[in-house]
Tab-separated table of C-alpha atoms (C1' of nucleotides) in Angstrom:
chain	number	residue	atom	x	y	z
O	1	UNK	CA	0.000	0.000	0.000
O	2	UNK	CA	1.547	3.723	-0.906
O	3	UNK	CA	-0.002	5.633	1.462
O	4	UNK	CA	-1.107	4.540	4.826
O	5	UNK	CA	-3.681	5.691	7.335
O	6	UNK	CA	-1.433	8.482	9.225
O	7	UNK	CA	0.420	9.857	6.160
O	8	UNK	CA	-1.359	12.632	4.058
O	9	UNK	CA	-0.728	14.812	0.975
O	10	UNK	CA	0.737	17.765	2.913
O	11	UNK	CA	3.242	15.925	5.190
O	12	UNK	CA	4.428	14.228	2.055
O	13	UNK	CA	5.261	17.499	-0.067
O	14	UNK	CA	7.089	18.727	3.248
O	15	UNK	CA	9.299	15.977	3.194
O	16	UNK	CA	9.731	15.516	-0.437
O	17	UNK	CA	10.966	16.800	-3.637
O	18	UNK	CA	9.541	19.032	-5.969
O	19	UNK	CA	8.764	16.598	-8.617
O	20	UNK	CA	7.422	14.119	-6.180
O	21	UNK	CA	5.025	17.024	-4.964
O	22	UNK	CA	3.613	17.276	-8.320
O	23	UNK	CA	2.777	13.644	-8.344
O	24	UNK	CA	0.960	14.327	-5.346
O	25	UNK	CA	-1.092	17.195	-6.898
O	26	UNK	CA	-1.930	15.619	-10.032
O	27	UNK	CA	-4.014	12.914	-9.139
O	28	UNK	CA	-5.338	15.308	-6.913
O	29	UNK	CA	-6.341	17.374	-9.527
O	30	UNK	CA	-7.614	14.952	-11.505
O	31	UNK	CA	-10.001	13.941	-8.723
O	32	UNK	CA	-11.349	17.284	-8.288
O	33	UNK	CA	-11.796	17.553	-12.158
O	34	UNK	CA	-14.497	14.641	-12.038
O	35	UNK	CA	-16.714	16.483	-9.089
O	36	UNK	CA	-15.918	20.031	-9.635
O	37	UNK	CA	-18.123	22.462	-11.485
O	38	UNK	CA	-21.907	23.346	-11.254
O	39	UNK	CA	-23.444	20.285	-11.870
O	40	UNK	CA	-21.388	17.349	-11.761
O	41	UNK	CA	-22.774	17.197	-8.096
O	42	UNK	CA	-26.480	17.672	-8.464
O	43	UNK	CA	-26.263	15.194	-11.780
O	44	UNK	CA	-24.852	12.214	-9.695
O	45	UNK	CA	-27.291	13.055	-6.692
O	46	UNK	CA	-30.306	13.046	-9.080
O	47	UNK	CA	-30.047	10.194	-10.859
O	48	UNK	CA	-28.916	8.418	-7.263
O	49	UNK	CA	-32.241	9.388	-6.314
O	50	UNK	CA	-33.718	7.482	-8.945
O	51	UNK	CA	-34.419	10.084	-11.754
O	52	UNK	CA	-33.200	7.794	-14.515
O	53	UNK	CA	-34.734	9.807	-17.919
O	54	UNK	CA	-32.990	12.745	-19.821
O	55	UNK	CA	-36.259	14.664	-19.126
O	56	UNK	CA	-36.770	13.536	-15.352
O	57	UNK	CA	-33.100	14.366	-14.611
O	58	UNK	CA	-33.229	17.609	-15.892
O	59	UNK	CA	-36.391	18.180	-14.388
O	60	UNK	CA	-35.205	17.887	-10.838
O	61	UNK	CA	-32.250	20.240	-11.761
O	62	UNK	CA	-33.725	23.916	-11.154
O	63	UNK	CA	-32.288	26.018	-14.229
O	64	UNK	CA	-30.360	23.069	-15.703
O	65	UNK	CA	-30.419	23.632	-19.502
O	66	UNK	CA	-30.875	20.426	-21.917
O	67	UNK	CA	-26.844	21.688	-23.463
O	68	UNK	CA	-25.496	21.540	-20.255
O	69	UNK	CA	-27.209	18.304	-18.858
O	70	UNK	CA	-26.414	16.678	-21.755
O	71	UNK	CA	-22.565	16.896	-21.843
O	72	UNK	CA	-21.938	16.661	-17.832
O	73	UNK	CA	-23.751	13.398	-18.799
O	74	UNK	CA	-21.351	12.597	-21.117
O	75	UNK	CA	-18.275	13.366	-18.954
O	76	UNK	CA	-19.646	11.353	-16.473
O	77	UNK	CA	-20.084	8.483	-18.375
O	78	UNK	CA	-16.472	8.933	-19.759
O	79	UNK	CA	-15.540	8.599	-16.298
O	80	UNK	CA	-17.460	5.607	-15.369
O	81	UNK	CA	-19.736	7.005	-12.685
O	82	UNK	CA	-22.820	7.014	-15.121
O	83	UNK	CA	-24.118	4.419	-17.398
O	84	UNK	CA	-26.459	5.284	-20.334
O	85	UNK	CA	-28.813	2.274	-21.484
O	86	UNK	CA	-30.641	3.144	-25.155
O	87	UNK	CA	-33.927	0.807	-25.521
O	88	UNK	CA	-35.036	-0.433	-28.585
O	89	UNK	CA	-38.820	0.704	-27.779
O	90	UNK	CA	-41.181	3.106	-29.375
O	91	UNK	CA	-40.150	5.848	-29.324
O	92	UNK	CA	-36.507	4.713	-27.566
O	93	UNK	CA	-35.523	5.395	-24.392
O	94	UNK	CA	-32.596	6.625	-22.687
O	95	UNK	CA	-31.730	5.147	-19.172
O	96	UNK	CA	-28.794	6.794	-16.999
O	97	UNK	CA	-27.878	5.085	-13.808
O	98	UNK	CA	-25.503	5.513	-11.698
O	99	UNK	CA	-22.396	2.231	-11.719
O	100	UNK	CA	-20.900	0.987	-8.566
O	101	UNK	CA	-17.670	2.392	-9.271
O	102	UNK	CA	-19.728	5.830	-8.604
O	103	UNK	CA	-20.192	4.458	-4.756
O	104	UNK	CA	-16.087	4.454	-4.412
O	105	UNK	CA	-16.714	8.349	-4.518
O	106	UNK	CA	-18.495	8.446	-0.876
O	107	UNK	CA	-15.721	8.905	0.860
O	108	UNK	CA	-14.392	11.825	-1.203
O	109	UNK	CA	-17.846	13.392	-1.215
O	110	UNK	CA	-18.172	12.860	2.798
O	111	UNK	CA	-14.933	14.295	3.804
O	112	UNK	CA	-15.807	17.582	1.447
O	113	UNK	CA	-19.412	17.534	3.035
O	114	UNK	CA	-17.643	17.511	6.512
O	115	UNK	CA	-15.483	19.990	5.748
O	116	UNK	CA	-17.268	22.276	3.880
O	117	UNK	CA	-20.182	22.311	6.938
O	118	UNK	CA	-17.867	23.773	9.426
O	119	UNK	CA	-16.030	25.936	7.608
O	120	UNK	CA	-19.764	27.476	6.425
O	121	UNK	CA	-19.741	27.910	10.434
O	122	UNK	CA	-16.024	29.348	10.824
O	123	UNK	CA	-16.144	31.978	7.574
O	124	UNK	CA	-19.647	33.259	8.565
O	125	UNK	CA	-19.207	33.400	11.993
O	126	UNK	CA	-21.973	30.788	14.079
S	1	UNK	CA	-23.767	15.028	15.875
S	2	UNK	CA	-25.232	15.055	12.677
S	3	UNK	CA	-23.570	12.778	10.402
S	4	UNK	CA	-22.598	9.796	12.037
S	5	UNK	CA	-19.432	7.556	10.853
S	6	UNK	CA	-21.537	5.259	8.499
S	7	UNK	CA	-23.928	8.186	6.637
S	8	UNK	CA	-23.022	9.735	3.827
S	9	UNK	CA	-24.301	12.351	1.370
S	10	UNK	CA	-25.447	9.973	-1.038
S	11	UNK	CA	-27.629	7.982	1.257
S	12	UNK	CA	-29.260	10.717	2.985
S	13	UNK	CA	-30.364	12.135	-0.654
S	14	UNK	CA	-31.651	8.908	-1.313
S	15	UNK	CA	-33.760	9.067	1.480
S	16	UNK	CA	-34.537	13.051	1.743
S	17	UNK	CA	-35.983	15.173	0.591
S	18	UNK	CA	-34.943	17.703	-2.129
S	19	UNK	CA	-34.183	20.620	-0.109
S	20	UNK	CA	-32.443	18.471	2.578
S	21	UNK	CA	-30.434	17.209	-0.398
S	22	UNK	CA	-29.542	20.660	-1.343
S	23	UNK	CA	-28.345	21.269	1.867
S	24	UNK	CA	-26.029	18.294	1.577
S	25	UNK	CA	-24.781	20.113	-1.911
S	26	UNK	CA	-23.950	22.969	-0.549
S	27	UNK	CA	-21.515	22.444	1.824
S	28	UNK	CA	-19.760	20.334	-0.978
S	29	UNK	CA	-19.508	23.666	-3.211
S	30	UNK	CA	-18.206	25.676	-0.110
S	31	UNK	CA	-15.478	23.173	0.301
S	32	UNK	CA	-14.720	22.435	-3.629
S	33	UNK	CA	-14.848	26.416	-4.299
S	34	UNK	CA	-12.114	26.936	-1.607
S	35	UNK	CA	-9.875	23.998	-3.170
S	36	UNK	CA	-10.433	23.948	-6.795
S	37	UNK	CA	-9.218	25.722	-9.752
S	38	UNK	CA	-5.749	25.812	-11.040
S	39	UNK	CA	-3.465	27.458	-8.341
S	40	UNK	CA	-4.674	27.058	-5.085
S	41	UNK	CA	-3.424	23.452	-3.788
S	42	UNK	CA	0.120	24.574	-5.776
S	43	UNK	CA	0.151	27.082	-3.596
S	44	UNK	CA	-0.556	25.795	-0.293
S	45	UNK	CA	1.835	23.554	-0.575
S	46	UNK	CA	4.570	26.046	-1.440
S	47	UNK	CA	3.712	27.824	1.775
S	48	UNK	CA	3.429	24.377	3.337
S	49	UNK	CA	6.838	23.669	2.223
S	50	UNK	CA	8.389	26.459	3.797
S	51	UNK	CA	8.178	29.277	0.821
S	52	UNK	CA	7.241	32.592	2.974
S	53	UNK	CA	7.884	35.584	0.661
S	54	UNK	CA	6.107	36.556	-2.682
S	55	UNK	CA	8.546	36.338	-4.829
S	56	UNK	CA	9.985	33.125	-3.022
S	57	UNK	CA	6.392	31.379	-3.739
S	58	UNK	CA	5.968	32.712	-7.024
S	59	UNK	CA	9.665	30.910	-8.049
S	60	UNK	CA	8.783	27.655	-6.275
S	61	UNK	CA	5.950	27.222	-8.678
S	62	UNK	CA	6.171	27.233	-12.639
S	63	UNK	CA	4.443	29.268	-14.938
S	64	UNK	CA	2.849	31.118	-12.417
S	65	UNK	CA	2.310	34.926	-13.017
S	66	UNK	CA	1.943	37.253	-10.071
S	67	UNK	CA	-1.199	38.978	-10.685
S	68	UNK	CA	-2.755	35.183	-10.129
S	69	UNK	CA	-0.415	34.671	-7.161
S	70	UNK	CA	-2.001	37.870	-5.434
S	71	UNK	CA	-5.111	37.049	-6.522
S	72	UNK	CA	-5.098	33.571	-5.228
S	73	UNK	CA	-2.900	34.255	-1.922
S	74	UNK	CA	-6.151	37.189	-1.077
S	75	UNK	CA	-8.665	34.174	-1.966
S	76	UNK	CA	-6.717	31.764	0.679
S	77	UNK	CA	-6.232	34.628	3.531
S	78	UNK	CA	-10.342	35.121	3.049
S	79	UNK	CA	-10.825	31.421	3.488
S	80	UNK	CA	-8.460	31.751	6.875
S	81	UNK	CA	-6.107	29.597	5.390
S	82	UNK	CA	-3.363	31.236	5.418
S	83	UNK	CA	-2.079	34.519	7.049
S	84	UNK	CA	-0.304	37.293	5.954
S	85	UNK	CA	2.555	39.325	8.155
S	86	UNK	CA	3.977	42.597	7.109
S	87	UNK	CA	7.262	43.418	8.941
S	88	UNK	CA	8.152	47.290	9.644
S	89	UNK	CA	11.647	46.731	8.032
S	90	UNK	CA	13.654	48.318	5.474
S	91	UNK	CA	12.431	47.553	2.835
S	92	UNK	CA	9.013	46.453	4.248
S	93	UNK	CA	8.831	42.396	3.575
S	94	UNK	CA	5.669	39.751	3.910
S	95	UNK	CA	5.656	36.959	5.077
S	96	UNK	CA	2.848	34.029	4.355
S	97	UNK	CA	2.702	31.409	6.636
S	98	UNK	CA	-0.172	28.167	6.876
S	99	UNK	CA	-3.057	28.793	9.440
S	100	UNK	CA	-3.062	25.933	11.939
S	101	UNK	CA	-6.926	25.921	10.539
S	102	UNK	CA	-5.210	24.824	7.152
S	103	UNK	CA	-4.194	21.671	8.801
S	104	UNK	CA	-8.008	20.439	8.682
S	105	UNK	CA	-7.880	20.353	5.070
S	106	UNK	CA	-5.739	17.363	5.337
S	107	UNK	CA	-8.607	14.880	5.605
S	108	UNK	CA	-10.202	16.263	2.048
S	109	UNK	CA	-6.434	15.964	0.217
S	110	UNK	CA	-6.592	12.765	1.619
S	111	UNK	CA	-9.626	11.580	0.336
S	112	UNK	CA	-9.081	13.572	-2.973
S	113	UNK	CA	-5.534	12.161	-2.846
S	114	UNK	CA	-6.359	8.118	-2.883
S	115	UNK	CA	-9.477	8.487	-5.133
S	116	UNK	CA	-7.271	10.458	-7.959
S	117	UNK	CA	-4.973	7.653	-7.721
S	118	UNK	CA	-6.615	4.919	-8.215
S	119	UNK	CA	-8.920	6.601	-10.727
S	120	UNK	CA	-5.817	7.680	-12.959
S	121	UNK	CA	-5.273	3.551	-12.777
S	122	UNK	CA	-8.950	3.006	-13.702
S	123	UNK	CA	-9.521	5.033	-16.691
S	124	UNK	CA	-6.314	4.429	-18.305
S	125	UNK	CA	-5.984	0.916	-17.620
S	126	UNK	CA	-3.054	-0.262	-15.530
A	1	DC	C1'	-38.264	12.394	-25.870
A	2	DG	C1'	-33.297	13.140	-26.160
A	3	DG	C1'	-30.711	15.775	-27.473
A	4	DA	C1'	-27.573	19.148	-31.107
A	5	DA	C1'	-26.694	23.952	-33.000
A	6	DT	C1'	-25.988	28.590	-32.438
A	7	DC	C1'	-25.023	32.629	-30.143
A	8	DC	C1'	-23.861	35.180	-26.001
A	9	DA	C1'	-22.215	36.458	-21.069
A	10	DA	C1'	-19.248	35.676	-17.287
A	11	DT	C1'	-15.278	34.093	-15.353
A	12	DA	C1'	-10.563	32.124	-15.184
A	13	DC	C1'	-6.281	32.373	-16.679
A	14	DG	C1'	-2.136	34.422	-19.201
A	15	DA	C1'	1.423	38.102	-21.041
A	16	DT	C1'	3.379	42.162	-20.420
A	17	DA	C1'	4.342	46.263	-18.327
A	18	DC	C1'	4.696	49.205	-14.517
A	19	DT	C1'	4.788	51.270	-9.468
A	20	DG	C1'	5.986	52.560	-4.416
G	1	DC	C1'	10.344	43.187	-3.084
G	2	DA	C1'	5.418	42.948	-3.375
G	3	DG	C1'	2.470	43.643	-5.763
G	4	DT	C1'	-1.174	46.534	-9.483
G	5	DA	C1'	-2.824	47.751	-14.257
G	6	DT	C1'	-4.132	46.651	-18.715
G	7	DC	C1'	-5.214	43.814	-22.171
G	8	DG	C1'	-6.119	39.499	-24.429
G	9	DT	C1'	-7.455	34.545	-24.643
G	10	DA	C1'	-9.849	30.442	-23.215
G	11	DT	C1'	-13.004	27.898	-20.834
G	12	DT	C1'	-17.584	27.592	-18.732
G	13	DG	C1'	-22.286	28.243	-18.328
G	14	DG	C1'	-26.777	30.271	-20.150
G	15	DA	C1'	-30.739	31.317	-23.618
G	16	DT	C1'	-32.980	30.011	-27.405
G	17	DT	C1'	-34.082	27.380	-31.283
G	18	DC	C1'	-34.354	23.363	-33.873
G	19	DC	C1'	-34.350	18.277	-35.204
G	20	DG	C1'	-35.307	13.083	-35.803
DNA sequence: CGGAATCCAATACGATACTG
DNA sequence: CAGTATCGTATTGGATTCCG
């Protein structure tokens, strides 16, 4: 295992190299690339709630537009958190679901939630 | 408490309602907001590493102009992540320094930190 | 229904120069 | 040294319309 439970990004770049800290920020970066943004967020959250339809997803997106739905869709599906299902009815369907790979993003999604709460409480004041 | 160790976002929208599963997005935006973009890990881990001065940071990392650097180094000091000293000498010098409040961004590198990696492995094959 | 096309606004980021 | 000013580019998101 390359990192274990007590080590951590920061102490890492401390002790390291330069070049070594850049291999810390990159995958980093490339994790904050698949949640960050306006929507990525309320996309995976919707259709984990069951909205599974083009229409019914961007339905339970207030102000979502169709263009913008539509190709957060499509990076997410790149990125394996989203699977799209076409059925051969009339007229067809489009299914998105969520895969399980999208569960391995909990604990990156809790630890922001965490944070983010109590530094709502420290920047505005209690 | 109000999230206990086994809850998670994701649940708790399944199982919400819509406005308690905006409040679950929000947070998640305050948190990504203060850590995203381009710069802003780069630089906290300069400052981590030791680099105090302006110019000192703005060396340590590449291709970085200084009208960003300022821009970015206000954003942080908002955020109470880092702090900002001007000494009375001759000339006048500043010093940046890590808020001990910056340590408690360690468990969101963390997370960010071990998901990137293994994701890099995932969605370009080994 | 599930989008794509087009056009537009806002913001992020970059290059260069300059100041106290 | 520690920035600011100005300008330009690039990426992102929004509004509207249209299509099979």
């Amino acid at each position: 295992m390359e990192l274990t439970a007590t080590s951590n990004a920061r102490s890492i770049c401390r002790e390291t190299s330069h070049t070594d800290c850049q291999k810390v920020i990159m995958p980093v970066r490339d994790a904050l690339d698949v949640i960050s943004g306006k929507w990525k967020l309320p996309i995976i959250i919707a259709v984990s709630s069951g909205h599974k339809r083009f229409r019914d997803i961007e339905r339970s997106i207030p102000r979502i537009t169709s263009k913008v739905l539509s190709k957060e869709l499509k990076d997410l599906e790149t990125h394996k958190l989203v699977k799209r299902t076409v059925y051969d009815s009339q007229p067809v369907s489009v299914e998105y679901t969520l895969t399980p790979y999208a569960d391995t993003l909990n604990s990156v999604i809790d630890a922001l939630h965490r944070w983010g709460l109590q530094h709502r409480k420290k920047i505005l004041g209690r």
